[in-house]
mmCIF file of C-alpha atoms and ligand atoms in Angstrom:
data_model
loop_
_atom_site.group_PDB
_atom_site.id
_atom_site.type_symbol
_atom_site.label_atom_id
_atom_site.label_comp_id
_atom_site.label_asym_id
_atom_site.label_seq_id
_atom_site.Cartn_x
_atom_site.Cartn_y
_atom_site.Cartn_z
ATOM 1 C CA UNK A 12 52.656 65.214 14.146
ATOM 2 C CA UNK A 13 53.229 67.215 10.985
ATOM 3 C CA UNK A 14 55.745 70.085 10.774
ATOM 4 C CA UNK A 15 54.070 73.338 9.734
ATOM 5 C CA UNK A 16 57.448 75.026 9.239
ATOM 6 C CA UNK A 17 60.823 73.611 8.256
ATOM 7 C CA UNK A 18 63.916 75.780 8.124
ATOM 8 C CA UNK A 19 67.016 74.358 6.479
ATOM 9 C CA UNK A 20 70.574 75.704 6.332
ATOM 10 C CA UNK A 21 69.428 79.306 6.644
ATOM 11 C CA UNK A 22 72.182 81.900 6.480
ATOM 12 C CA UNK A 23 72.568 85.664 6.222
ATOM 13 C CA UNK A 24 75.450 88.129 6.470
ATOM 14 C CA UNK A 25 75.389 91.923 6.565
ATOM 15 C CA UNK A 26 78.593 93.048 4.908
ATOM 16 C CA UNK A 27 81.253 91.058 6.735
ATOM 17 C CA UNK A 28 78.988 90.319 9.684
ATOM 18 C CA UNK A 29 77.776 86.724 9.344
ATOM 19 C CA UNK A 30 74.780 86.799 11.688
ATOM 20 C CA UNK A 31 73.244 83.440 10.749
ATOM 21 C CA UNK A 32 75.597 80.762 9.470
ATOM 22 C CA UNK A 33 73.413 77.652 9.190
ATOM 23 C CA UNK A 34 70.140 77.454 11.094
ATOM 24 C CA UNK A 35 68.021 74.279 10.976
ATOM 25 C CA UNK A 36 64.781 73.585 12.830
ATOM 26 C CA UNK A 37 61.111 72.722 12.463
ATOM 27 C CA UNK A 38 57.881 73.674 14.189
ATOM 28 C CA UNK A 39 55.171 71.042 14.568
ATOM 29 C CA UNK A 40 51.514 71.857 14.083
ATOM 30 C CA UNK A 41 50.056 73.266 17.293
ATOM 31 C CA UNK A 42 53.455 73.518 18.934
ATOM 32 C CA UNK A 43 55.135 76.450 20.687
ATOM 33 C CA UNK A 44 58.840 76.589 19.856
ATOM 34 C CA UNK A 45 60.774 78.945 22.109
ATOM 35 C CA UNK A 46 63.925 80.623 20.862
ATOM 36 C CA UNK A 47 66.551 81.846 23.277
ATOM 37 C CA UNK A 48 69.999 83.271 22.669
ATOM 38 C CA UNK A 49 72.189 86.206 23.695
ATOM 39 C CA UNK A 50 71.588 89.781 22.508
ATOM 40 C CA UNK A 51 72.586 90.119 18.886
ATOM 41 C CA UNK A 52 72.412 86.346 18.235
ATOM 42 C CA UNK A 53 70.142 86.943 15.243
ATOM 43 C CA UNK A 54 66.766 85.978 16.726
ATOM 44 C CA UNK A 55 64.919 88.974 15.308
ATOM 45 C CA UNK A 56 66.804 88.604 12.029
ATOM 46 C CA UNK A 57 65.508 85.013 11.850
ATOM 47 C CA UNK A 58 61.894 86.207 12.296
ATOM 48 C CA UNK A 59 62.487 88.921 9.703
ATOM 49 C CA UNK A 60 63.627 86.275 7.213
ATOM 50 C CA UNK A 61 60.647 84.003 7.953
ATOM 51 C CA UNK A 62 58.172 86.877 7.597
ATOM 52 C CA UNK A 63 59.863 88.111 4.405
ATOM 53 C CA UNK A 64 61.308 91.428 5.597
ATOM 54 C CA UNK A 65 64.880 90.234 5.043
ATOM 55 C CA UNK A 66 66.197 87.964 2.310
ATOM 56 C CA UNK A 67 68.438 85.061 3.331
ATOM 57 C CA UNK A 68 71.711 84.464 1.479
ATOM 58 C CA UNK A 69 71.037 80.738 1.446
ATOM 59 C CA UNK A 70 68.688 78.099 2.819
ATOM 60 C CA UNK A 71 65.096 76.957 2.575
ATOM 61 C CA UNK A 72 61.907 77.862 4.398
ATOM 62 C CA UNK A 73 59.131 75.327 3.887
ATOM 63 C CA UNK A 74 55.767 76.518 5.196
ATOM 64 C CA UNK A 75 52.819 74.115 4.836
ATOM 65 C CA UNK A 76 54.858 72.073 2.379
ATOM 66 C CA UNK A 77 55.772 74.997 0.134
ATOM 67 C CA UNK A 78 59.089 76.828 -0.239
ATOM 68 C CA UNK A 79 58.177 80.433 0.543
ATOM 69 C CA UNK A 80 61.547 82.147 0.134
ATOM 70 C CA UNK A 81 60.408 83.941 -3.011
ATOM 71 C CA UNK A 82 57.021 85.005 -1.625
ATOM 72 C CA UNK A 83 56.408 88.627 -0.628
ATOM 73 C CA UNK A 84 55.644 89.756 2.925
ATOM 74 C CA UNK A 85 51.940 90.165 2.090
ATOM 75 C CA UNK A 86 51.793 86.773 0.371
ATOM 76 C CA UNK A 87 53.294 85.138 3.463
ATOM 77 C CA UNK A 88 50.802 86.935 5.697
ATOM 78 C CA UNK A 89 47.964 85.727 3.477
ATOM 79 C CA UNK A 90 49.358 82.178 3.612
ATOM 80 C CA UNK A 91 49.149 82.277 7.405
ATOM 81 C CA UNK A 92 52.310 83.740 8.891
ATOM 82 C CA UNK A 93 51.649 86.491 11.464
ATOM 83 C CA UNK A 94 54.141 88.319 13.645
ATOM 84 C CA UNK A 95 54.669 90.875 16.370
ATOM 85 C CA UNK A 96 57.494 93.398 16.440
ATOM 86 C CA UNK A 97 60.030 93.671 19.270
ATOM 87 C CA UNK A 98 59.307 97.406 19.436
ATOM 88 C CA UNK A 99 55.477 97.629 19.319
ATOM 89 C CA UNK A 100 54.220 99.453 16.244
ATOM 90 C CA UNK A 101 50.776 100.936 16.822
ATOM 91 C CA UNK A 102 49.126 103.965 15.243
ATOM 92 C CA UNK A 103 49.556 106.143 18.329
ATOM 93 C CA UNK A 104 46.674 108.551 17.725
ATOM 94 C CA UNK A 105 44.155 105.904 16.785
ATOM 95 C CA UNK A 106 42.177 104.065 19.418
ATOM 96 C CA UNK A 107 42.963 100.497 20.428
ATOM 97 C CA UNK A 108 39.848 99.321 18.569
ATOM 98 C CA UNK A 109 40.745 101.294 15.428
ATOM 99 C CA UNK A 110 44.235 99.822 15.483
ATOM 100 C CA UNK A 111 42.894 96.276 15.561
ATOM 101 C CA UNK A 112 40.267 97.107 12.949
ATOM 102 C CA UNK A 113 42.950 98.557 10.648
ATOM 103 C CA UNK A 114 44.915 95.318 10.931
ATOM 104 C CA UNK A 115 41.797 93.233 10.218
ATOM 105 C CA UNK A 116 40.875 95.251 7.132
ATOM 106 C CA UNK A 117 44.456 95.547 5.831
ATOM 107 C CA UNK A 118 44.982 93.341 2.790
ATOM 108 C CA UNK A 119 41.863 91.263 3.416
ATOM 109 C CA UNK A 120 38.549 91.112 1.632
ATOM 110 C CA UNK A 121 36.146 91.401 4.518
ATOM 111 C CA UNK A 122 32.827 93.244 4.970
ATOM 112 C CA UNK A 123 32.648 96.165 7.410
ATOM 113 C CA UNK A 124 30.380 94.197 9.674
ATOM 114 C CA UNK A 125 32.539 91.073 9.682
ATOM 115 C CA UNK A 126 35.639 93.201 10.326
ATOM 116 C CA UNK A 127 33.989 94.841 13.344
ATOM 117 C CA UNK A 128 32.950 91.477 14.768
ATOM 118 C CA UNK A 129 36.448 90.119 14.330
ATOM 119 C CA UNK A 130 38.099 93.192 15.859
ATOM 120 C CA UNK A 131 35.867 92.849 18.958
ATOM 121 C CA UNK A 132 36.693 89.159 19.203
ATOM 122 C CA UNK A 133 40.435 89.903 19.106
ATOM 123 C CA UNK A 134 40.073 92.662 21.736
ATOM 124 C CA UNK A 135 38.448 90.107 23.987
ATOM 125 C CA UNK A 136 41.133 87.486 23.377
ATOM 126 C CA UNK A 137 43.983 89.872 24.234
ATOM 127 C CA UNK A 138 41.943 91.382 27.096
ATOM 128 C CA UNK A 139 41.811 94.934 25.808
ATOM 129 C CA UNK A 140 38.015 95.344 25.685
ATOM 130 C CA UNK A 141 38.044 97.950 28.453
ATOM 131 C CA UNK A 142 40.707 99.973 26.658
ATOM 132 C CA UNK A 143 39.001 99.852 23.245
ATOM 133 C CA UNK A 144 38.470 103.615 22.977
ATOM 134 C CA UNK A 145 41.775 104.776 24.419
ATOM 135 C CA UNK A 146 44.453 106.135 22.094
ATOM 136 C CA UNK A 147 47.115 103.467 21.537
ATOM 137 C CA UNK A 148 49.838 105.999 22.332
ATOM 138 C CA UNK A 149 48.577 106.291 25.918
ATOM 139 C CA UNK A 150 48.761 102.583 26.733
ATOM 140 C CA UNK A 151 51.198 101.202 29.250
ATOM 141 C CA UNK A 152 53.665 98.533 28.133
ATOM 142 C CA UNK A 153 51.602 95.436 28.976
ATOM 143 C CA UNK A 154 48.679 96.797 26.957
ATOM 144 C CA UNK A 155 50.954 97.766 24.066
ATOM 145 C CA UNK A 156 52.150 94.163 24.031
ATOM 146 C CA UNK A 157 48.539 92.961 24.051
ATOM 147 C CA UNK A 158 47.748 95.258 21.144
ATOM 148 C CA UNK A 159 50.806 94.029 19.271
ATOM 149 C CA UNK A 160 49.638 90.414 19.701
ATOM 150 C CA UNK A 161 46.090 91.393 18.699
ATOM 151 C CA UNK A 162 47.295 93.069 15.504
ATOM 152 C CA UNK A 163 49.260 89.942 14.609
ATOM 153 C CA UNK A 164 46.107 87.835 15.057
ATOM 154 C CA UNK A 165 44.119 89.962 12.615
ATOM 155 C CA UNK A 166 45.258 87.956 9.593
ATOM 156 C CA UNK A 167 44.234 84.640 11.215
ATOM 157 C CA UNK A 168 47.772 83.251 11.319
ATOM 158 C CA UNK A 169 48.439 79.520 11.359
ATOM 159 C CA UNK A 170 51.947 80.333 12.527
ATOM 160 C CA UNK A 171 52.439 83.226 14.935
ATOM 161 C CA UNK A 172 55.889 84.722 15.466
ATOM 162 C CA UNK A 173 56.318 86.462 18.831
ATOM 163 C CA UNK A 174 59.351 88.673 19.401
ATOM 164 C CA UNK A 175 59.846 89.346 23.120
ATOM 165 C CA UNK A 176 56.208 90.064 23.952
ATOM 166 C CA UNK A 177 56.998 89.490 27.644
ATOM 167 C CA UNK A 178 60.143 91.630 27.770
ATOM 168 C CA UNK A 179 60.131 94.435 30.336
ATOM 169 C CA UNK A 180 57.012 93.221 32.157
ATOM 170 C CA UNK A 181 56.479 92.411 35.837
ATOM 171 C CA UNK A 182 56.020 88.778 36.913
ATOM 172 C CA UNK A 183 52.249 89.230 37.204
ATOM 173 C CA UNK A 184 52.111 90.749 33.715
ATOM 174 C CA UNK A 185 54.259 87.959 32.307
ATOM 175 C CA UNK A 186 51.652 85.517 33.637
ATOM 176 C CA UNK A 187 48.935 87.419 31.772
ATOM 177 C CA UNK A 188 50.904 87.147 28.531
ATOM 178 C CA UNK A 189 51.428 83.416 29.202
ATOM 179 C CA UNK A 190 47.639 83.029 29.543
ATOM 180 C CA UNK A 191 47.002 84.819 26.251
ATOM 181 C CA UNK A 192 49.579 82.727 24.408
ATOM 182 C CA UNK A 193 48.030 79.579 25.882
ATOM 183 C CA UNK A 194 44.608 80.622 24.592
ATOM 184 C CA UNK A 195 46.025 81.257 21.121
ATOM 185 C CA UNK A 196 47.796 77.887 21.172
ATOM 186 C CA UNK A 197 44.510 76.315 22.277
ATOM 187 C CA UNK A 198 42.979 77.504 19.016
ATOM 188 C CA UNK A 199 45.475 75.388 17.101
ATOM 189 C CA UNK A 200 47.922 78.147 16.170
ATOM 190 C CA UNK A 201 51.589 77.142 15.974
ATOM 191 C CA UNK A 202 53.932 79.622 17.609
ATOM 192 C CA UNK A 203 57.574 80.652 17.569
ATOM 193 C CA UNK A 204 58.292 82.615 20.720
ATOM 194 C CA UNK A 205 61.530 84.542 21.178
ATOM 195 C CA UNK A 206 62.096 85.442 24.806
ATOM 196 C CA UNK A 207 64.884 86.108 27.298
ATOM 197 C CA UNK A 208 62.726 85.445 30.344
ATOM 198 C CA UNK A 209 63.319 81.877 31.519
ATOM 199 C CA UNK A 210 59.860 81.607 33.142
ATOM 200 C CA UNK A 211 58.041 82.219 29.849
ATOM 201 C CA UNK A 212 60.237 79.732 28.027
ATOM 202 C CA UNK A 213 59.770 77.080 30.724
ATOM 203 C CA UNK A 214 56.019 77.518 31.127
ATOM 204 C CA UNK A 215 54.979 78.665 27.677
ATOM 205 C CA UNK A 216 56.881 76.478 25.221
ATOM 206 C CA UNK A 217 56.983 72.811 24.164
ATOM 207 C CA UNK A 218 60.572 72.887 22.955
ATOM 208 C CA UNK A 219 63.323 75.480 23.042
ATOM 209 C CA UNK A 220 65.976 76.223 20.457
ATOM 210 C CA UNK A 221 69.192 77.898 21.562
ATOM 211 C CA UNK A 222 70.453 80.235 18.858
ATOM 212 C CA UNK A 223 74.050 81.401 19.172
ATOM 213 C CA UNK A 224 77.126 81.771 16.978
ATOM 214 C CA UNK A 225 74.877 81.747 13.914
ATOM 215 C CA UNK A 226 73.602 78.241 14.615
ATOM 216 C CA UNK A 227 70.846 76.265 16.296
ATOM 217 C CA UNK A 228 73.203 74.968 18.979
ATOM 218 C CA UNK A 229 70.601 72.923 20.810
ATOM 219 C CA UNK A 230 66.874 72.163 20.466
ATOM 220 C CA UNK A 231 65.110 70.102 23.129
ATOM 221 C CA UNK A 232 62.421 70.156 25.803
ATOM 222 C CA UNK A 233 62.604 73.183 28.151
ATOM 223 C CA UNK A 234 63.846 70.954 30.998
ATOM 224 C CA UNK A 235 66.675 69.434 28.953
ATOM 225 C CA UNK A 236 67.752 72.785 27.507
ATOM 226 C CA UNK A 237 67.915 74.449 30.934
ATOM 227 C CA UNK A 238 70.004 71.567 32.267
ATOM 228 C CA UNK A 239 72.448 71.763 29.389
ATOM 229 C CA UNK A 240 76.006 72.952 29.883
ATOM 230 C CA UNK A 241 75.869 74.492 26.382
ATOM 231 C CA UNK A 242 73.392 77.126 27.616
ATOM 232 C CA UNK A 243 75.713 78.012 30.478
ATOM 233 C CA UNK A 244 78.710 78.276 28.197
ATOM 234 C CA UNK A 245 76.878 80.503 25.726
ATOM 235 C CA UNK A 246 75.646 82.935 28.371
ATOM 236 C CA UNK A 247 78.875 82.916 30.382
ATOM 237 C CA UNK A 248 80.753 83.658 27.159
ATOM 238 C CA UNK A 249 78.361 86.486 26.382
ATOM 239 C CA UNK A 250 78.953 88.006 29.835
ATOM 240 C CA UNK A 251 82.728 87.838 29.477
ATOM 241 C CA UNK A 252 82.436 89.768 26.207
ATOM 242 C CA UNK A 253 80.739 92.722 27.932
HETATM 243 N N1 LIG B 10 68.949 95.106 8.561
HETATM 244 C C1 LIG B 10 70.149 94.915 9.125
HETATM 245 N N2 LIG B 10 71.271 95.373 8.536
HETATM 246 C C2 LIG B 10 72.472 95.155 9.102
HETATM 247 N N3 LIG B 10 72.679 94.491 10.242
HETATM 248 C C3 LIG B 10 71.594 94.000 10.872
HETATM 249 C C4 LIG B 10 70.270 94.186 10.348
HETATM 250 N N4 LIG B 10 69.387 93.600 11.189
HETATM 251 C C5 LIG B 10 70.134 93.072 12.188
HETATM 252 N N5 LIG B 10 71.445 93.324 12.005
HETATM 253 C C6 LIG B 10 72.533 92.852 12.876
HETATM 254 O O1 LIG B 10 72.339 91.459 13.098
HETATM 255 C C7 LIG B 10 72.726 91.090 14.426
HETATM 256 C C8 LIG B 10 71.599 90.330 15.089
HETATM 257 O O2 LIG B 10 70.530 91.223 15.383
HETATM 258 P P1 LIG B 10 69.157 90.750 15.983
HETATM 259 O O3 LIG B 10 68.337 91.981 16.119
HETATM 260 O O4 LIG B 10 68.583 89.654 15.182
HETATM 261 O O5 LIG B 10 69.581 90.197 17.405
HETATM 262 P P2 LIG B 10 68.630 89.522 18.502
HETATM 263 O O6 LIG B 10 69.095 88.130 18.698
HETATM 264 O O7 LIG B 10 67.223 89.728 18.142
HETATM 265 O O8 LIG B 10 69.039 90.381 19.792
HETATM 266 P P3 LIG B 10 68.107 90.937 21.000
HETATM 267 O O9 LIG B 10 67.985 89.798 21.981
HETATM 268 O O10 LIG B 10 68.912 92.049 21.557
HETATM 269 O O11 LIG B 10 66.805 91.378 20.433
HETATM 270 C C9 LIG B 10 73.129 92.376 15.116
HETATM 271 O O12 LIG B 10 74.535 92.459 15.064
HETATM 272 C C10 LIG B 10 72.488 93.458 14.278
HETATM 273 O O13 LIG B 10 73.219 94.647 14.330
HETATM 274 MG MG1 LIG B 11 65.654 90.761 18.892
#
C-alpha cells in the first residue's frame, strides 16, 4: 500500500507555547487514520497545518509525493485535501442545498448544471436530501455535522480531514456518522479522523495515532492502542491537571 500523506518532524510553537514538538506519521491510500489525544494536545493545530491555515516552524508534509508546505490553502484544496471544521461553518441564512452548491462552485471550473448534479449527489451521500431547502442556521447538530462533511466533499478530496464530526452526538447519531464515513471511505477517499469518542475510533478507523506532549506517542491498530498503558497514562495525567 502506498502512503498518500507523510508527515515528518512537524513542529509549531505559539510564542513560548510549543504545541507540536515533533510529529511523524503517514496515511495509506484508502485508510482511515484516527487521531486521539487530550484537549489542547494540538490535534486541530495539526489539521490546520496540513490544510495550510497555519505554517509549521519545521518539518515536511508530503502529499501524493510532493512537499506541500509552501502551497496555499486553495492550492492544497485543488490538489485533493478537504477538511471539516470543529465548529461547523455554514452560511446560516442560505439553504442546505445552497450551502453545498456554494462549496461545489467555489474555486472550481464547473458548469451550472454539473454543479447542481454534484450538489444533489453530495446531499444524498450525507443524507440531507429532505433538508435541502431548510436554512442551514435552523439545523440541529447532527445535520450541521452532515452539512460540514458535505461541504468538505465538494472539492472531491483524495484526503479528507475530519475534526470531531461525531462530538456532542447521541449514540444513534454517532452510528449515522460512522455509516457516512464508511461510504466515503468506500469511494477510495483516505481519511484522518480526530475524535474523542472511543466508539468512533474503534469502529471507524484502521489505525489510531495518540497525540500528546507534542508528539505522536503511539500509532497502532485500534485494539492495540486501547490496550496500551500509554493511553491510560496520558489521560490519567490530563485528569490530574484539571
Ligand atoms: N492560532 C493560534 N494561536 C495561538 N495558539 C493557538 C492557536 N491555535 C491553537 N493554539 C493553541 O494550541 C494548543 C492546541 O490547540 P488545539 O486546538 O489544536 O487542541 P486540540 O487537540 O484540537 O484540542 P480539543 O480536543 O479541545 O479540540 C492550545 O493550547 C491552543 O490554545
Ligand atoms: Mg480540536
